[in-house]
Structures are given as C-alpha cells and as structure tokens.
Short mmCIF file of C-alpha atoms in Angstrom, two decimals:
data_model
loop_
_atom_site.label_atom_id
_atom_site.label_comp_id
_atom_site.label_asym_id
_atom_site.label_seq_id
_atom_site.Cartn_x
_atom_site.Cartn_y
_atom_site.Cartn_z
CA MET A 1 -0.07 0.12 -0.27
CA ALA A 2 1.13 3.48 -0.62
CA LYS A 3 2.48 5.44 2.62
CA ILE A 4 2.82 9.33 3.65
CA ILE A 5 6.45 9.37 4.43
CA GLY A 6 6.39 12.78 5.50
CA CYS A 7 5.14 16.50 4.78
CA VAL A 8 6.89 19.67 3.65
CA THR A 9 5.27 22.90 3.89
CA THR A 10 7.00 26.17 2.57
CA SER A 11 6.75 29.81 1.27
CA HIS A 12 6.31 30.33 -2.54
CA VAL A 13 7.07 33.99 -3.10
CA PRO A 14 7.70 34.46 -6.77
CA ALA A 15 11.20 36.06 -5.75
CA ILE A 16 12.36 32.92 -4.77
CA ALA A 17 12.73 31.64 -8.48
CA ARG A 18 14.46 34.93 -9.27
CA ALA A 19 16.89 34.45 -6.69
CA ILE A 20 17.41 30.82 -8.06
CA ALA A 21 17.83 32.05 -11.53
CA LYS A 22 20.71 34.70 -10.18
CA GLY A 23 22.40 32.28 -7.86
CA GLN A 24 21.53 34.66 -4.92
CA GLN A 25 21.15 31.61 -2.45
CA GLU A 26 24.57 32.89 -0.75
CA ASP A 27 23.67 36.70 -0.66
CA PRO A 28 23.03 38.00 3.02
CA TYR A 29 19.17 38.71 1.74
CA TRP A 30 18.73 35.17 0.77
CA LYS A 31 21.46 33.02 2.62
CA GLU A 32 19.41 32.28 5.84
CA TRP A 33 16.07 31.12 3.80
CA PHE A 34 18.24 28.70 1.38
CA ASP A 35 20.36 27.18 4.36
CA GLY A 36 16.99 26.33 6.10
CA PHE A 37 16.48 23.91 3.28
CA LYS A 38 19.64 21.79 3.68
CA PRO A 39 18.36 19.33 6.15
CA VAL A 40 15.37 18.85 3.85
CA HIS A 41 17.87 17.82 1.19
CA ARG A 42 19.43 15.52 3.48
CA TRP A 43 16.39 13.88 4.56
CA LEU A 44 15.08 13.72 0.99
CA ALA A 45 18.03 11.96 -0.03
CA GLN A 46 17.25 9.11 2.40
CA ALA A 47 13.29 8.94 2.09
CA ARG A 48 13.53 8.77 -1.37
CA PRO A 49 9.70 9.79 -2.07
CA ASP A 50 8.18 8.41 -5.35
CA VAL A 51 5.38 10.94 -5.64
CA ALA A 52 4.95 14.49 -4.14
CA VAL A 53 1.07 15.35 -3.90
CA ILE A 54 1.28 19.21 -3.38
CA VAL A 55 -1.33 21.41 -2.04
CA TYR A 56 -0.99 24.86 -3.72
CA ASN A 57 -3.30 27.58 -5.02
CA ASP A 58 -3.42 28.87 -8.63
CA HIS A 59 -2.71 32.68 -9.34
CA GLY A 60 -4.87 32.95 -12.43
CA LEU A 61 -3.27 30.49 -14.56
CA ASN A 62 -5.70 27.82 -15.04
CA PHE A 63 -8.74 29.52 -13.15
CA PHE A 64 -9.54 33.28 -12.85
CA LEU A 65 -12.32 35.62 -11.15
CA ASP A 66 -15.09 34.15 -13.48
CA LYS A 67 -14.44 30.54 -13.30
CA LEU A 68 -12.98 29.74 -9.91
CA PRO A 69 -13.33 26.14 -8.30
CA THR A 70 -12.69 25.68 -4.59
CA PHE A 71 -11.01 22.45 -4.89
CA ALA A 72 -9.60 21.18 -8.07
CA ILE A 73 -6.95 17.87 -8.65
CA GLY A 74 -4.74 17.33 -11.80
CA ALA A 75 -5.14 14.14 -13.59
CA ALA A 76 -2.53 14.91 -16.30
CA ALA A 77 0.47 12.82 -17.32
CA GLU A 78 2.49 15.69 -17.41
CA TYR A 79 2.30 19.36 -16.20
CA GLN A 80 3.88 22.25 -17.92
CA SER A 81 5.53 25.09 -16.12
CA ALA A 82 4.35 28.52 -17.20
CA ASP A 83 5.16 32.19 -16.16
CA GLU A 84 1.88 33.82 -15.27
CA GLY A 85 3.14 37.32 -15.33
CA TRP A 86 6.23 37.57 -13.01
CA ASN A 87 8.85 37.26 -15.55
CA ILE A 88 10.52 34.44 -13.84
CA PRO A 89 11.96 31.40 -15.60
CA THR A 90 10.20 28.47 -16.25
CA VAL A 91 11.24 24.83 -15.29
CA LEU A 92 11.12 21.46 -16.72
CA PRO A 93 7.99 19.79 -16.99
CA PHE A 94 6.74 17.62 -14.18
CA ARG A 95 5.81 14.01 -14.44
CA GLY A 96 2.37 13.16 -13.05
CA ASP A 97 0.89 9.81 -11.78
CA PRO A 98 -2.81 9.78 -13.45
CA GLN A 99 -3.62 6.84 -11.67
CA LEU A 100 -2.94 7.86 -8.23
CA SER A 101 -4.63 11.15 -9.01
CA TRP A 102 -7.98 9.10 -10.11
CA HIS A 103 -7.90 7.08 -7.02
CA VAL A 104 -7.55 10.29 -5.03
CA ILE A 105 -10.51 12.06 -6.80
CA ASN A 106 -12.59 9.15 -6.75
CA SER A 107 -11.99 8.82 -2.79
CA VAL A 108 -12.21 12.16 -1.80
CA VAL A 109 -15.73 12.66 -3.96
CA ALA A 110 -16.67 9.22 -2.15
CA GLU A 111 -16.42 11.17 1.01
CA GLY A 112 -18.33 14.30 -0.09
CA PHE A 113 -15.97 16.78 -1.69
CA ASP A 114 -16.88 18.46 -4.95
CA ILE A 115 -13.59 18.17 -6.87
CA THR A 116 -12.95 19.95 -10.34
CA MET A 117 -10.90 17.29 -12.40
CA CYS A 118 -8.18 18.66 -14.33
CA GLN A 119 -6.86 16.36 -16.95
CA GLU A 120 -4.85 19.30 -18.53
CA MET A 121 -3.11 21.97 -16.15
CA LEU A 122 -0.44 24.35 -16.06
CA VAL A 123 1.45 24.92 -12.90
CA ASP A 124 3.03 28.31 -11.71
CA HIS A 125 5.19 29.53 -8.93
CA ALA A 126 3.17 28.35 -5.99
CA LEU A 127 4.07 24.54 -7.09
CA CYS A 128 7.12 25.36 -9.01
CA ASN A 129 9.12 27.14 -6.47
CA PRO A 130 8.67 24.65 -3.75
CA MET A 131 9.63 21.85 -6.07
CA ALA A 132 12.91 23.83 -6.99
CA LEU A 133 13.54 24.59 -3.34
CA LEU A 134 13.45 20.67 -2.32
CA TRP A 135 15.29 19.33 -5.23
CA PRO A 136 17.40 22.48 -6.64
CA GLY A 137 19.51 22.10 -9.83
CA GLY A 138 17.34 22.42 -12.51
CA LYS A 139 17.62 18.63 -13.56
CA GLU A 140 14.89 16.29 -14.31
CA TRP A 141 12.49 16.32 -11.16
CA PRO A 142 12.94 12.65 -9.17
CA VAL A 143 9.50 12.39 -8.17
CA ARG A 144 5.93 12.24 -10.06
CA ILE A 145 3.27 14.81 -8.48
CA VAL A 146 -0.35 14.98 -8.10
CA PRO A 147 -1.16 18.92 -7.80
CA VAL A 148 -4.30 19.68 -5.27
CA GLU A 149 -5.38 23.35 -5.89
CA ILE A 150 -7.54 25.11 -3.24
CA ASN A 151 -9.16 28.66 -3.99
CA THR A 152 -7.35 31.21 -1.66
CA VAL A 153 -8.12 34.14 -3.76
CA GLN A 154 -11.78 34.77 -4.31
CA PHE A 155 -14.42 34.57 -1.45
CA PRO A 156 -16.17 32.53 -0.36
CA LEU A 157 -13.54 30.59 0.46
CA PRO A 158 -13.28 27.23 1.98
CA SER A 159 -13.29 27.15 6.17
CA ALA A 160 -9.97 25.89 7.87
CA ALA A 161 -12.07 23.16 9.21
CA ARG A 162 -13.03 22.29 5.54
CA CYS A 163 -9.75 22.16 4.32
CA TYR A 164 -8.59 20.18 7.19
CA ARG A 165 -11.08 17.58 6.62
CA LEU A 166 -9.92 17.57 3.14
CA GLY A 167 -6.48 16.55 4.06
CA GLU A 168 -7.72 14.01 6.33
CA ALA A 169 -9.34 12.83 3.16
CA LEU A 170 -6.62 12.99 1.17
CA GLY A 171 -4.40 10.98 3.74
CA ARG A 172 -6.90 8.33 3.66
CA ALA A 173 -7.00 8.19 0.15
CA ILE A 174 -3.13 7.79 -0.24
CA ALA A 175 -3.20 5.23 2.34
CA SER A 176 -5.79 2.99 0.34
CA TYR A 177 -3.82 3.30 -2.97
CA PRO A 178 -2.87 -0.58 -3.64
CA GLU A 179 0.73 0.44 -5.34
CA ASP A 180 3.64 0.31 -3.01
CA LEU A 181 4.36 4.17 -3.15
CA ARG A 182 6.06 6.22 -0.84
CA VAL A 183 4.64 9.59 -0.97
CA LEU A 184 5.74 13.24 0.32
CA VAL A 185 2.73 15.97 0.92
CA MET A 186 3.48 19.21 0.55
CA GLY A 187 1.79 22.48 1.38
CA THR A 188 2.73 25.91 -0.32
CA GLY A 189 2.14 29.45 0.36
CA GLY A 190 1.78 31.69 3.28
CA LEU A 191 2.83 32.84 5.64
CA SER A 192 1.16 36.17 6.93
CA HIS A 193 1.47 39.18 3.97
CA GLN A 194 -0.63 41.19 2.32
CA LEU A 195 0.36 42.56 -1.14
CA ASP A 196 -2.31 45.51 -1.89
CA GLY A 197 -4.73 48.02 0.17
CA GLU A 198 -4.27 49.93 3.30
CA ARG A 199 -2.36 46.99 5.08
CA ALA A 200 -0.17 46.37 2.26
CA GLY A 201 3.25 44.86 3.86
CA PHE A 202 1.39 43.44 6.74
CA ILE A 203 3.29 40.69 8.55
CA ASN A 204 1.81 38.84 11.98
CA LYS A 205 5.29 37.02 13.30
CA ALA A 206 3.38 35.92 16.52
CA PHE A 207 0.40 34.51 14.75
CA ASP A 208 2.79 32.74 12.17
CA GLN A 209 4.82 31.12 14.93
CA LYS A 210 1.62 30.23 16.92
CA PHE A 211 0.38 28.54 13.57
CA MET A 212 3.52 26.64 12.88
CA ALA A 213 3.83 25.33 16.70
CA SER A 214 0.17 24.12 16.43
CA LEU A 215 0.82 21.84 13.61
CA THR A 216 2.59 19.55 15.88
CA ALA A 217 1.03 20.37 19.07
CA ASP A 218 -2.60 20.97 18.43
CA PRO A 219 -3.08 20.51 14.62
CA THR A 220 -6.66 22.00 14.52
CA TRP A 221 -5.94 24.78 16.73
CA VAL A 222 -6.48 27.22 13.80
CA THR A 223 -9.97 25.68 12.46
CA ARG A 224 -11.37 27.92 15.33
CA TYR A 225 -10.99 30.96 13.37
CA SER A 226 -13.19 31.91 10.64
CA THR A 227 -11.88 32.35 7.23
CA ILE A 228 -12.56 36.55 7.89
CA GLU A 229 -10.58 36.08 11.32
CA LEU A 230 -7.56 34.43 9.65
CA VAL A 231 -7.50 37.43 7.09
CA GLU A 232 -7.67 39.66 9.88
CA GLN A 233 -4.47 37.83 11.46
CA THR A 234 -2.48 36.79 8.35
CA GLY A 235 -3.30 39.42 5.68
CA SER A 236 -5.68 38.70 2.55
CA GLN A 237 -2.85 36.60 1.04
CA GLY A 238 -1.50 35.17 4.37
CA ILE A 239 -4.84 33.00 3.98
CA GLU A 240 -2.58 30.61 1.92
CA LEU A 241 -1.85 29.07 5.34
CA LEU A 242 -4.90 26.83 4.36
CA LEU A 243 -2.67 25.02 2.06
CA TRP A 244 -0.36 24.14 5.08
CA LEU A 245 -2.90 23.01 7.15
CA THR A 246 -4.81 20.92 4.60
CA ALA A 247 -0.99 19.11 3.84
CA ARG A 248 -0.61 18.62 7.65
CA ALA A 249 -4.04 17.19 8.00
CA ALA A 250 -3.04 14.33 5.51
CA LEU A 251 -0.32 13.12 8.33
CA GLY A 252 -2.87 12.11 10.71
CA ALA A 253 -3.71 13.08 14.22
CA GLY A 254 0.08 13.01 15.27
CA ALA A 255 3.54 14.54 13.80
CA ARG A 256 6.90 15.60 14.73
CA ALA A 257 8.67 18.41 13.49
CA ILE A 258 12.13 17.39 11.89
CA THR A 259 13.27 21.09 10.75
CA ALA A 260 11.51 24.35 10.59
CA ASN A 261 12.66 27.81 9.34
CA TYR A 262 11.00 31.25 9.60
CA HIS A 263 12.30 34.20 7.72
CA ILE A 264 11.19 37.75 7.49
CA PRO A 265 10.85 39.13 5.29
CA ILE A 266 11.27 37.63 1.44
CA SER A 267 10.19 40.48 -0.72
CA ASN A 268 7.11 41.80 1.77
CA THR A 269 6.13 38.33 2.96
CA ALA A 270 6.92 36.18 6.39
CA ALA A 271 8.44 32.91 4.71
CA GLY A 272 8.22 29.65 6.44
CA MET A 273 9.09 25.98 5.93
CA MET A 274 8.56 22.99 8.20
CA LEU A 275 9.48 19.05 7.46
CA LEU A 276 7.19 17.11 9.48
CA GLU A 277 6.99 13.31 9.66
CA PRO A 278 3.94 11.05 10.98
CA ALA A 279 4.08 10.30 14.68
CA ALA A 280 5.44 6.43 15.08
#
C-alpha cells in the first residue's frame, strides 16, 4: 500500500525563483532562507519519495475570477510550468501520476468533496518554486506529482475546518492506494502577508509562529478561526496557510517536526518552512 512518509510546508513567493535564477542563494538577504532547506535535502536523499502530492493555489493561470473552483485535482500525465506574469524562468515539466490522481479524486468525492478534475493543467510559482527548493539544480524531477489546488483568491473561501477535513480525506485516499509508493505531501504558500490595500506589507510574526507550533502540538487549533478572522490575523494573501493546514492534516493526528525555518521578510512576505514526519 502507498505510505505517506512526510510533509513539507513552504512559502512560494515569486522572488524565490528570481533568486535561484540569479544564483543569489549565498547573498546575505537570501542565505538564511536557502540554508534552511539543507536538512530537508538530506532527509529527501534518505527518504526517496516516489510521488509528491502538492497542495497549492493557482494564481490565475488555470482559473480566474470568472471561473474559480474551490477544490481541483490534476489528473494529467505531465504538467508544464508557465510564467503567469512575474517574468520568472519556467522549469522542466513535471511527470504526473494519473492512476494515483484518479484514485485520490474518486476517494475524496466519495467522502463528499466536490472536485474539479483537470486532465490538462499548467502549474505556476506556487508549485514550481517549492519543487525547486526541495530539489535544486534544474535537473529532471525525481518524483511524479499530483497537484491539489485550493481557492485562496476569491471569496467565498473554504473554511480552515473544511480544508482540514479535505487533508484527512487525502491522507486516507493515499493510504488506500494499492501500489507500494512512498508519498511526500507538500503544502505551499504563506505565511502572513498582504500585497495591496491599506495593510500592504502586513506581517504577523506572533500568529505565524503560533500556527507553525500548532501543526505538531494541536493541528486543529487554527480551525477555531473563521476565514475572515484568519485574513485579519494573516493578511489577505496570508490565508494561504490553509494550504499548509490541508497538507498537515494528511499526516493524521500526530506528527513531529524534523526541521523548521521562519524568515522575514522575503519580498514583503513572512516566509516559513517545516518538515514533518507522521508520529510513530
């Protein structure tokens, strides 16, 4: 049976791709952020996942304000990277796993989640940047992917509790897949930031750190907040923490942190990363 071996959550701000393209990993502005991934690289070399199930948000590449699903899952054999307006380099295409994708889709629909099924899908910086952080070097990707897209762009947004339940359903779907696969779950985006309006540049370090700690100590903690309350705490784009929460929920009730990093600011965002393993 398939097995979830761990979960990585990370920010995906477009500036990361530009820093990689310019070779700025050792620059003082960036070094602390990129150094935080060195323990993750060592872990991945030992863990050797076969597939990454990536919970992320689309930034107008596949879905725009006129047609915006709450939940979408890719079922393609390949996913092409595309620049959605940030003038950042595209990366090599990603291999999909259609059989696992359809198994996950069928499983979560059977649990009451309405899924938009995407047999063609472009992927943007929210997926490409985390992959480049985990597997740097620009070579062929060592894992197949299953993209899981959640609306964090236009209200009404799914609640934290709803996203947590989706993550649990993803975990059950993966665990019931009959092939012997080692699966890494990823959640991208966040942490607190707001790109526009009166609160542009908003960062809430205290809330970010409470949220990160809760993912091991009390993973349902943030589900006590409404979506509006989370926007108030994290900024209009900081609501991307729902993607971290969904990925974390796939691990089940218990998890332990292997490494973590919190860095402010990158561009005008709070950036975070965590590597979690399921509790024994």
